C-alpha positions as MATLAB code, in Angstrom:
seq = 'XXXXXXXXXXXXXXXXXXXXXXXXXXXXXXXXXXXXXXXXXXXXXXXXXXXXXXXXXXXXXXXXXXXXXXXXXXXXXXXXXXXXXXXXXXXXXXXXXXXXXXXXXXXXXXXXXXXXXXXXXXXXXXXXXXXXXXXXXXXXXXXXXXXXXXXXXXXXXXXXXXXXXXXXXXXXXXXXXXXXXXXXXXXXXXXXXXXXXXXXXXXXXXXXXXXXXXXXXXXXXXXXXXXXXXXXXXXXXXXXXXXXXXXXXXXXXXXXXXXXXXXXXXXXXXXXXXXXXXXXXXXXXXXXXXXXXXXXXXXXXXXXXXXXXXXXXXXXXXXXXXXXXXXXXXXXXXXXXXXXXXXXXXXXXXXXXXXXXXXXXXXXXXXXXXXXXXXXXXXXXXXXXXXXXXXXXXXXXXXXXXXXXXXXXXXXXXXXXXXXXXXXXXXXX';
ca = [
     -64.293  -54.833  -14.693;
     -65.127  -58.402  -15.781;
     -64.531  -61.402  -13.739;
     -61.351  -63.218  -15.032;
     -61.454  -66.709  -16.447;
     -58.637  -67.198  -14.103;
     -61.052  -66.780  -11.251;
     -60.934  -70.558  -10.718;
     -57.658  -69.763   -8.746;
     -59.398  -67.755   -6.049;
     -56.849  -66.393   -3.540;
     -57.873  -65.743   -0.051;
     -54.312  -65.374    1.534;
     -55.007  -63.682    4.750;
     -52.008  -64.750    6.740;
     -52.539  -63.846   10.410;
     -49.166  -62.505   11.541;
     -50.251  -60.751   14.655;
     -53.076  -61.140   17.105;
     -54.346  -57.702   15.994;
     -53.526  -58.106   12.276;
     -55.354  -55.659   10.071;
     -56.237  -57.030    6.650;
     -56.414  -54.828    3.692;
     -58.344  -55.521    0.460;
     -56.761  -53.992   -2.749;
     -59.149  -51.116   -2.720;
     -58.671  -50.078    0.992;
     -54.975  -50.649    0.540;
     -54.834  -48.104   -2.312;
     -57.162  -45.631   -0.724;
     -55.128  -45.487    2.455;
     -51.827  -45.308    0.659;
     -53.091  -42.325   -1.319;
     -54.491  -40.841    1.807;
     -51.251  -41.206    3.781;
     -48.784  -40.443    0.934;
     -46.380  -37.485    1.968;
     -45.379  -37.193   -1.654;
     -48.948  -36.124   -2.661;
     -49.278  -33.867    0.224;
     -46.212  -31.927   -0.919;
     -47.454  -31.755   -4.579;
     -50.766  -30.365   -3.183;
     -49.028  -27.784   -1.250;
     -47.050  -26.942   -4.376;
     -50.236  -26.582   -6.326;
     -51.727  -24.139   -3.592;
     -48.573  -22.235   -3.825;
     -48.958  -21.834   -7.542;
     -52.515  -20.806   -7.196;
     -51.454  -18.059   -4.946;
     -48.853  -17.009   -7.531;
     -51.674  -16.932  -10.274;
     -53.757  -14.608   -8.020;
     -50.594  -12.287   -7.449;
     -50.052  -12.106  -11.245;
     -53.725  -11.023  -11.832;
     -53.233   -8.276   -9.284;
     -50.629   -6.803  -11.472;
     -53.412   -5.382  -13.754;
     -54.889   -3.367  -11.008;
     -53.877    0.231  -10.342;
     -51.447    0.895   -7.478;
     -53.342    3.144   -4.887;
     -51.701    4.354   -1.725;
     -52.400    7.210    0.799;
     -50.130    9.031    3.262;
     -51.227   10.923    6.381;
     -48.848   13.403    8.123;
     -49.471   15.286   11.250;
     -47.106   18.093   12.269;
     -46.652   20.529   15.257;
     -44.750   23.627   15.010;
     -43.849   25.652   18.252;
     -42.630   29.344   18.038;
     -41.331   30.990   21.110;
     -39.794   34.587   21.089;
     -37.878   35.931   23.966;
     -39.513   39.332   24.003;
     -41.352   41.308   26.725;
     -43.901   40.123   27.134;
     -42.918   36.532   26.115;
     -44.772   35.364   23.034;
     -45.415   31.570   22.532;
     -47.322   30.265   19.469;
     -48.010   26.603   18.426;
     -49.365   25.584   15.077;
     -50.635   22.246   14.158;
     -51.169   20.981   10.727;
     -52.171   17.787    8.800;
     -51.245   16.647    5.230;
     -53.072   13.963    3.426;
     -51.957   12.596    0.034;
     -53.428    9.969   -2.351;
     -51.260    8.446   -5.084;
     -52.432    6.455   -7.915;
     -50.596    4.920  -10.655;
     -51.736    2.660  -13.583;
     -49.497    0.869  -16.145;
     -50.882    1.312  -19.656;
     -48.240   -0.556  -21.600;
     -44.979   -2.362  -20.524;
     -44.211   -4.661  -23.465;
     -47.008   -7.105  -22.388;
     -44.876   -8.218  -19.447;
     -47.908   -8.427  -17.103;
     -49.919  -10.455  -19.610;
     -47.015  -12.828  -20.228;
     -46.303  -13.268  -16.460;
     -49.860  -14.273  -15.829;
     -49.765  -16.606  -18.802;
     -46.472  -18.105  -17.483;
     -48.010  -18.506  -14.049;
     -51.041  -20.265  -15.466;
     -48.936  -22.631  -17.539;
     -46.817  -23.340  -14.339;
     -50.007  -24.089  -12.421;
     -51.280  -26.362  -15.199;
     -47.844  -28.242  -15.097;
     -48.260  -28.785  -11.417;
     -51.876  -30.003  -11.815;
     -50.532  -32.674  -14.347;
     -47.571  -33.361  -11.996;
     -50.002  -34.180   -9.131;
     -52.002  -36.541  -11.331;
     -48.668  -38.140  -12.282;
     -47.781  -38.388   -8.669;
     -51.045  -40.071   -7.743;
     -50.570  -42.642  -10.443;
     -46.916  -43.201   -9.580;
     -47.980  -43.706   -5.793;
     -50.686  -46.038   -6.968;
     -48.292  -48.135   -9.100;
     -45.833  -48.480   -6.093;
     -48.883  -49.448   -3.821;
     -49.997  -51.993   -6.306;
     -46.599  -53.654   -6.503;
     -46.282  -53.637   -2.649;
     -49.798  -55.216   -2.388;
     -49.076  -57.974   -4.782;
     -45.605  -58.564   -3.251;
     -47.321  -59.106    0.185;
     -49.824  -61.325   -1.453;
     -47.227  -63.432   -3.101;
     -45.316  -63.965    0.048;
     -48.403  -64.867    1.778;
     -49.312  -67.368   -0.782;
     -45.840  -68.691   -0.715;
     -45.864  -69.280    3.043;
     -49.380  -70.924    2.807;
     -48.085  -73.339   -0.023;
     -44.819  -74.072    1.738;
     -46.452  -74.899    5.149;
     -49.114  -77.175    3.329;
     -46.057  -78.738    1.552;
     -44.213  -79.429    4.823;
     -47.303  -80.917    6.449;
     -47.739  -83.368    3.498;
     -44.055  -84.343    3.637;
     -44.268  -84.815    7.497;
     -47.261  -87.053    6.984;
     -45.536  -89.002    4.321;
     -42.485  -89.351    6.515;
     -44.543  -90.810    9.347;
     -45.984  -93.401    6.825;
     -42.533  -94.025    5.381;
     -41.129  -94.738    8.814;
     -43.786  -97.373    9.445;
     -43.099  -98.970    6.194;
     -39.280  -99.046    6.919;
     -40.238 -101.029   10.151;
     -42.179 -103.414    8.058;
     -39.348 -103.822    5.568;
     -41.415 -102.302    2.570;
     -39.264  -99.276    2.330;
     -35.596  -98.418    2.772;
     -33.938  -96.197    5.400;
     -32.259  -93.916    2.805;
     -35.656  -93.009    1.567;
     -36.467  -91.663    5.076;
     -33.173  -89.679    5.209;
     -33.960  -88.286    1.632;
     -37.373  -87.089    2.909;
     -35.996  -85.738    5.988;
     -33.547  -83.635    4.067;
     -36.283  -82.485    1.750;
     -38.265  -81.243    4.725;
     -35.278  -79.349    6.196;
     -34.738  -77.619    2.783;
     -38.475  -76.712    2.785;
     -38.291  -75.258    6.211;
     -35.348  -73.060    5.030;
     -37.539  -71.804    2.236;
     -40.307  -71.319    4.522;
     -37.956  -69.170    6.827;
     -36.705  -67.060    3.805;
     -40.323  -66.378    2.783;
     -41.380  -65.449    6.272;
     -38.456  -63.027    6.539;
     -39.268  -61.487    3.079;
     -42.978  -61.055    4.260;
     -41.781  -59.308    7.356;
     -39.670  -56.882    5.325;
     -42.619  -56.140    2.998;
     -44.803  -55.640    6.085;
     -42.350  -53.169    7.501;
     -42.354  -51.323    4.062;
     -46.216  -51.254    4.089;
     -46.228  -50.109    7.681;
     -44.188  -47.038    6.598;
     -46.339  -46.374    3.552;
     -49.562  -46.589    5.505;
     -48.062  -44.914    8.659;
     -49.073  -47.908   10.693;
     -47.011  -48.310   13.926;
     -47.267  -51.992   14.092;
     -45.447  -53.457   11.139;
     -46.563  -56.941   11.859;
     -50.221  -55.919   11.561;
     -50.432  -55.544    7.871;
     -51.889  -58.363    5.796;
     -53.643  -58.402    2.573;
     -56.350  -60.377    0.580;
     -57.634  -60.719   -2.808;
     -60.745  -62.742   -3.446;
     -60.934  -62.702   -7.125;
     -59.114  -61.509  -10.220;
     -60.217  -58.663  -12.331;
     -58.648  -59.257  -15.750;
     -58.830  -61.998  -18.321;
     -56.436  -62.784  -21.297;
     -59.145  -61.412  -23.646;
     -58.704  -58.001  -22.055;
     -55.053  -57.632  -22.804;
     -55.689  -56.453  -26.301;
     -58.042  -53.698  -25.263;
     -55.678  -52.639  -22.537;
     -52.715  -52.503  -24.866;
     -54.672  -50.664  -27.547;
     -55.514  -47.843  -25.030;
     -51.928  -47.311  -23.919;
     -51.309  -44.077  -25.749;
     -48.158  -42.075  -24.489;
     -49.860  -38.741  -25.487;
     -52.498  -39.171  -22.785;
     -49.795  -39.546  -19.876;
     -49.795  -36.746  -17.382;
     -46.020  -36.528  -17.395;
     -46.099  -35.219  -20.916;
     -48.743  -32.780  -20.416;
     -46.925  -31.414  -17.285;
     -43.714  -31.051  -19.347;
     -45.542  -29.440  -22.296;
     -47.187  -26.813  -19.895;
     -43.621  -26.268  -18.482;
     -42.405  -25.445  -22.160;
     -45.246  -23.081  -22.624;
     -44.354  -21.276  -19.252;
     -40.679  -20.984  -20.298;
     -41.829  -19.414  -23.639;
     -43.913  -16.776  -21.708;
     -40.874  -16.110  -19.554;
     -38.885  -15.338  -22.786;
     -41.449  -12.989  -23.841;
     -41.381  -11.193  -20.336;
     -37.760  -10.766  -20.719;
     -38.203   -9.363  -24.349;
     -40.858   -6.942  -22.868;
     -38.142   -5.380  -20.715;
     -36.615   -3.928  -23.940;
     -39.910   -2.167  -24.721;
     -40.944    1.340  -23.708;
     -43.417    1.475  -20.867;
     -46.127    3.915  -20.378;
     -47.811    4.704  -16.978;
     -50.498    6.990  -15.796;
     -49.896    8.622  -12.537;
     -51.843   11.123  -10.371;
     -52.040   12.378   -6.853;
     -54.235   14.491   -4.621;
     -52.862   16.566   -1.746;
     -54.804   18.252    0.988;
     -53.023   20.593    3.548;
     -54.642   22.025    6.565;
     -53.443   23.944    9.758;
     -54.529   25.966   12.782;
     -54.183   29.115   10.888;
     -57.079   28.230    8.683;
     -54.743   27.869    5.773;
     -56.045   25.004    3.616;
     -54.409   23.988    0.383;
     -55.626   21.408   -2.020;
     -53.365   20.310   -4.901;
     -53.666   17.571   -7.482;
     -51.266   16.420  -10.188;
     -52.005   14.120  -13.228;
     -49.722   12.832  -16.102;
     -48.190   10.107  -17.979;
     -44.700    8.705  -17.731;
     -42.897    7.352  -20.631;
     -39.854    5.225  -19.842;
     -37.442    4.181  -22.551;
     -34.951    1.404  -21.587;
     -31.592    2.836  -23.007;
     -28.839    1.719  -23.341;
     -29.613   -1.967  -23.364;
     -28.051   -3.407  -20.108;
     -25.910   -6.589  -19.765;
     -28.189   -7.696  -17.238;
     -31.425   -7.694  -19.408;
     -29.414   -9.615  -22.229;
     -28.307  -12.194  -19.685;
     -31.735  -12.767  -18.310;
     -33.081  -13.350  -21.761;
     -30.285  -15.790  -22.558;
     -31.121  -17.670  -19.430;
     -34.810  -17.921  -20.315;
     -34.093  -19.209  -23.637;
     -31.831  -21.836  -22.256;
     -34.364  -22.938  -19.706;
     -36.858  -23.439  -22.439;
     -34.423  -25.425  -24.388;
     -33.788  -27.695  -21.368;
     -37.682  -28.165  -20.822;
     -38.040  -29.170  -24.480;
     -35.143  -31.643  -24.145;
     -36.716  -32.947  -21.144;
     -40.107  -33.388  -22.888;
     -38.522  -35.404  -25.715;
     -36.660  -37.589  -23.268;
     -39.701  -38.362  -21.419;
     -41.496  -39.315  -24.661;
     -38.680  -41.702  -25.402;
     -38.790  -43.140  -21.954;
     -42.478  -43.726  -21.962;
     -42.248  -45.400  -25.400;
     -39.668  -47.885  -23.930;
     -41.801  -48.194  -20.739;
     -44.808  -49.021  -22.933;
     -43.007  -51.650  -25.052;
     -41.724  -53.274  -21.954;
     -45.035  -53.578  -20.270;
     -46.647  -55.036  -23.488;
     -43.681  -57.522  -23.612;
     -44.347  -58.426  -20.010;
     -48.094  -58.985  -20.568;
     -47.410  -61.144  -23.509;
     -44.893  -63.214  -21.475;
     -47.353  -63.546  -18.728;
     -50.104  -64.964  -21.026;
     -47.547  -67.521  -22.428;
     -46.089  -68.341  -19.094;
     -49.590  -68.948  -17.568;
     -50.546  -71.276  -20.410;
     -47.483  -73.250  -20.302;
     -47.569  -73.494  -16.520;
     -51.250  -74.561  -16.702;
     -50.329  -77.406  -19.035;
     -47.247  -78.237  -16.920;
     -49.295  -78.315  -13.701;
     -51.754  -80.885  -15.244;
     -48.892  -83.127  -16.542;
     -47.134  -83.032  -13.163;
     -50.247  -83.903  -11.263;
     -50.856  -86.781  -13.595;
     -47.236  -87.698  -13.208;
     -47.528  -87.866   -9.422;
     -50.674  -89.890   -9.534;
     -49.181  -92.316  -11.896;
     -46.022  -92.758   -9.912;
     -48.007  -93.151   -6.745;
     -49.885  -96.128   -8.229;
     -46.578  -97.590   -9.542;
     -45.015  -97.249   -6.094;
     -47.886  -99.229   -4.486;
     -47.479 -101.926   -6.989;
     -43.690 -101.916   -6.474;
     -42.745 -100.524   -9.842;
     -41.402  -97.121   -8.665;
     -39.386  -96.017   -5.605;
     -40.546  -93.675   -3.097;
     -37.815  -91.219   -4.072;
     -39.382  -91.091   -7.627;
     -42.703  -90.169   -6.089;
     -41.120  -87.622   -3.801;
     -39.267  -85.954   -6.617;
     -42.431  -85.713   -8.611;
     -44.248  -84.328   -5.740;
     -41.565  -81.608   -5.335;
     -41.683  -80.763   -9.005;
     -45.520  -80.475   -8.723;
     -45.404  -78.047   -5.738;
     -42.846  -75.877   -7.358;
     -45.061  -75.688  -10.589;
     -47.953  -74.749   -8.419;
     -46.117  -71.882   -6.887;
     -44.758  -70.668  -10.207;
     -48.338  -70.689  -11.565;
     -49.567  -68.674   -8.646;
     -46.818  -66.100   -9.128;
     -47.500  -65.834  -12.922;
     -51.265  -65.340  -12.336;
     -50.443  -62.515   -9.758;
     -47.692  -61.000  -11.958;
     -50.240  -60.899  -14.760;
     -52.964  -59.207  -12.674;
     -50.286  -56.675  -11.445;
     -49.318  -55.779  -15.073;
     -52.930  -55.542  -16.166;
     -53.356  -52.809  -13.545;
     -50.305  -50.963  -14.571;
     -51.516  -51.043  -18.131;
     -55.005  -49.657  -17.034;
     -53.298  -46.770  -15.343;
     -52.144  -45.592  -18.883;
     -55.661  -45.036  -20.018;
     -57.634  -44.509  -16.773;
     -57.386  -42.088  -13.780;
     -56.749  -43.426  -10.267;
     -60.177  -42.673   -8.917;
     -62.157  -44.562  -11.702;
     -59.782  -47.530  -11.313;
     -60.200  -47.691   -7.408;
     -63.931  -47.359   -7.714;
     -64.054  -50.171  -10.180;
     -62.242  -52.734   -8.047;
     -64.464  -55.269   -6.694;
     -63.555  -56.375   -3.159;
];
């Protein structure tokens, strides 16, 4: 990715919140999030389960072979003179074989249905990885924003406290009024309230990150971003590549529809006759030297008649399931179109907002400098300078937030056209 023109605003916001704080870069945060994701673990297990299902359906084309072995002992005792006893031992071994020749293509459709279900799960796994990445990106930039807010607010308070010391000295010399001191003290108190709010928000976000990363110490999570990856010029390219047809969600649902269609064919196949080849080989032997070898071979034709209510119900159920899957597919298309439009609008707003805030930042800085000179000349009150400084600080915070929001939305747009692995590998820490 190209270095952004916004890289002049380099953010190295590594706020130490614990003696043993662990700092994550964007790449390491995403990698660990995906590595620790329980949701991804579940979807991987589901994929393994469907792999086994496909293998099971393939075995349906193989002949069914089994063997039975029976051992018998027959005792014969006669109460005659002399007493006569006889015991006869015998064994029986039988091998059975059956092979379906035709069953209305049920086995073939069952296999295709299983394959489509597996394909749907593969796409669902891709979708899940993207969803987890999107959530991780949002959390990362949330942490980054809170850290930046705290850094700015602390610097702001330090500046106000320095000005308060100077202002008190000027009050003693008679060059400033006492109400200006009170006004500045109230401003510092309000700034400390804002700082406490930001620190609490950071702790909550850290607890959320600790849960996602499975980190026992929720106070040991901080993040850093040294440079931006996107520029305004890249937004057009990102938007142009946002094609809903490439989304894994649609591919997953399309595969599900195909699987449901195969299920309908399976149910229709239950109305068709089935033809099976069967055979057996039997060997009997005993102590009396009586051996018997018997074999059978034949074909079995099964005609389902009359049509059962159960079969009709199963077919109706399969058709209903396909109809539901088709509705879900169309709904997802609509949802993705709305999501795409909203993301494009957000990116456009980000660009406009950053341009406006960049201009406002320059004007507010110029106003602070001008009022500072006027105050030293006695043409402006300290309250005027203070209010201008507060406005400038708030503009700086808004600008930082807008830039971070733009970066986050660019990553969300990139996820539409690129896989997670290529995005992570392209991040420059």
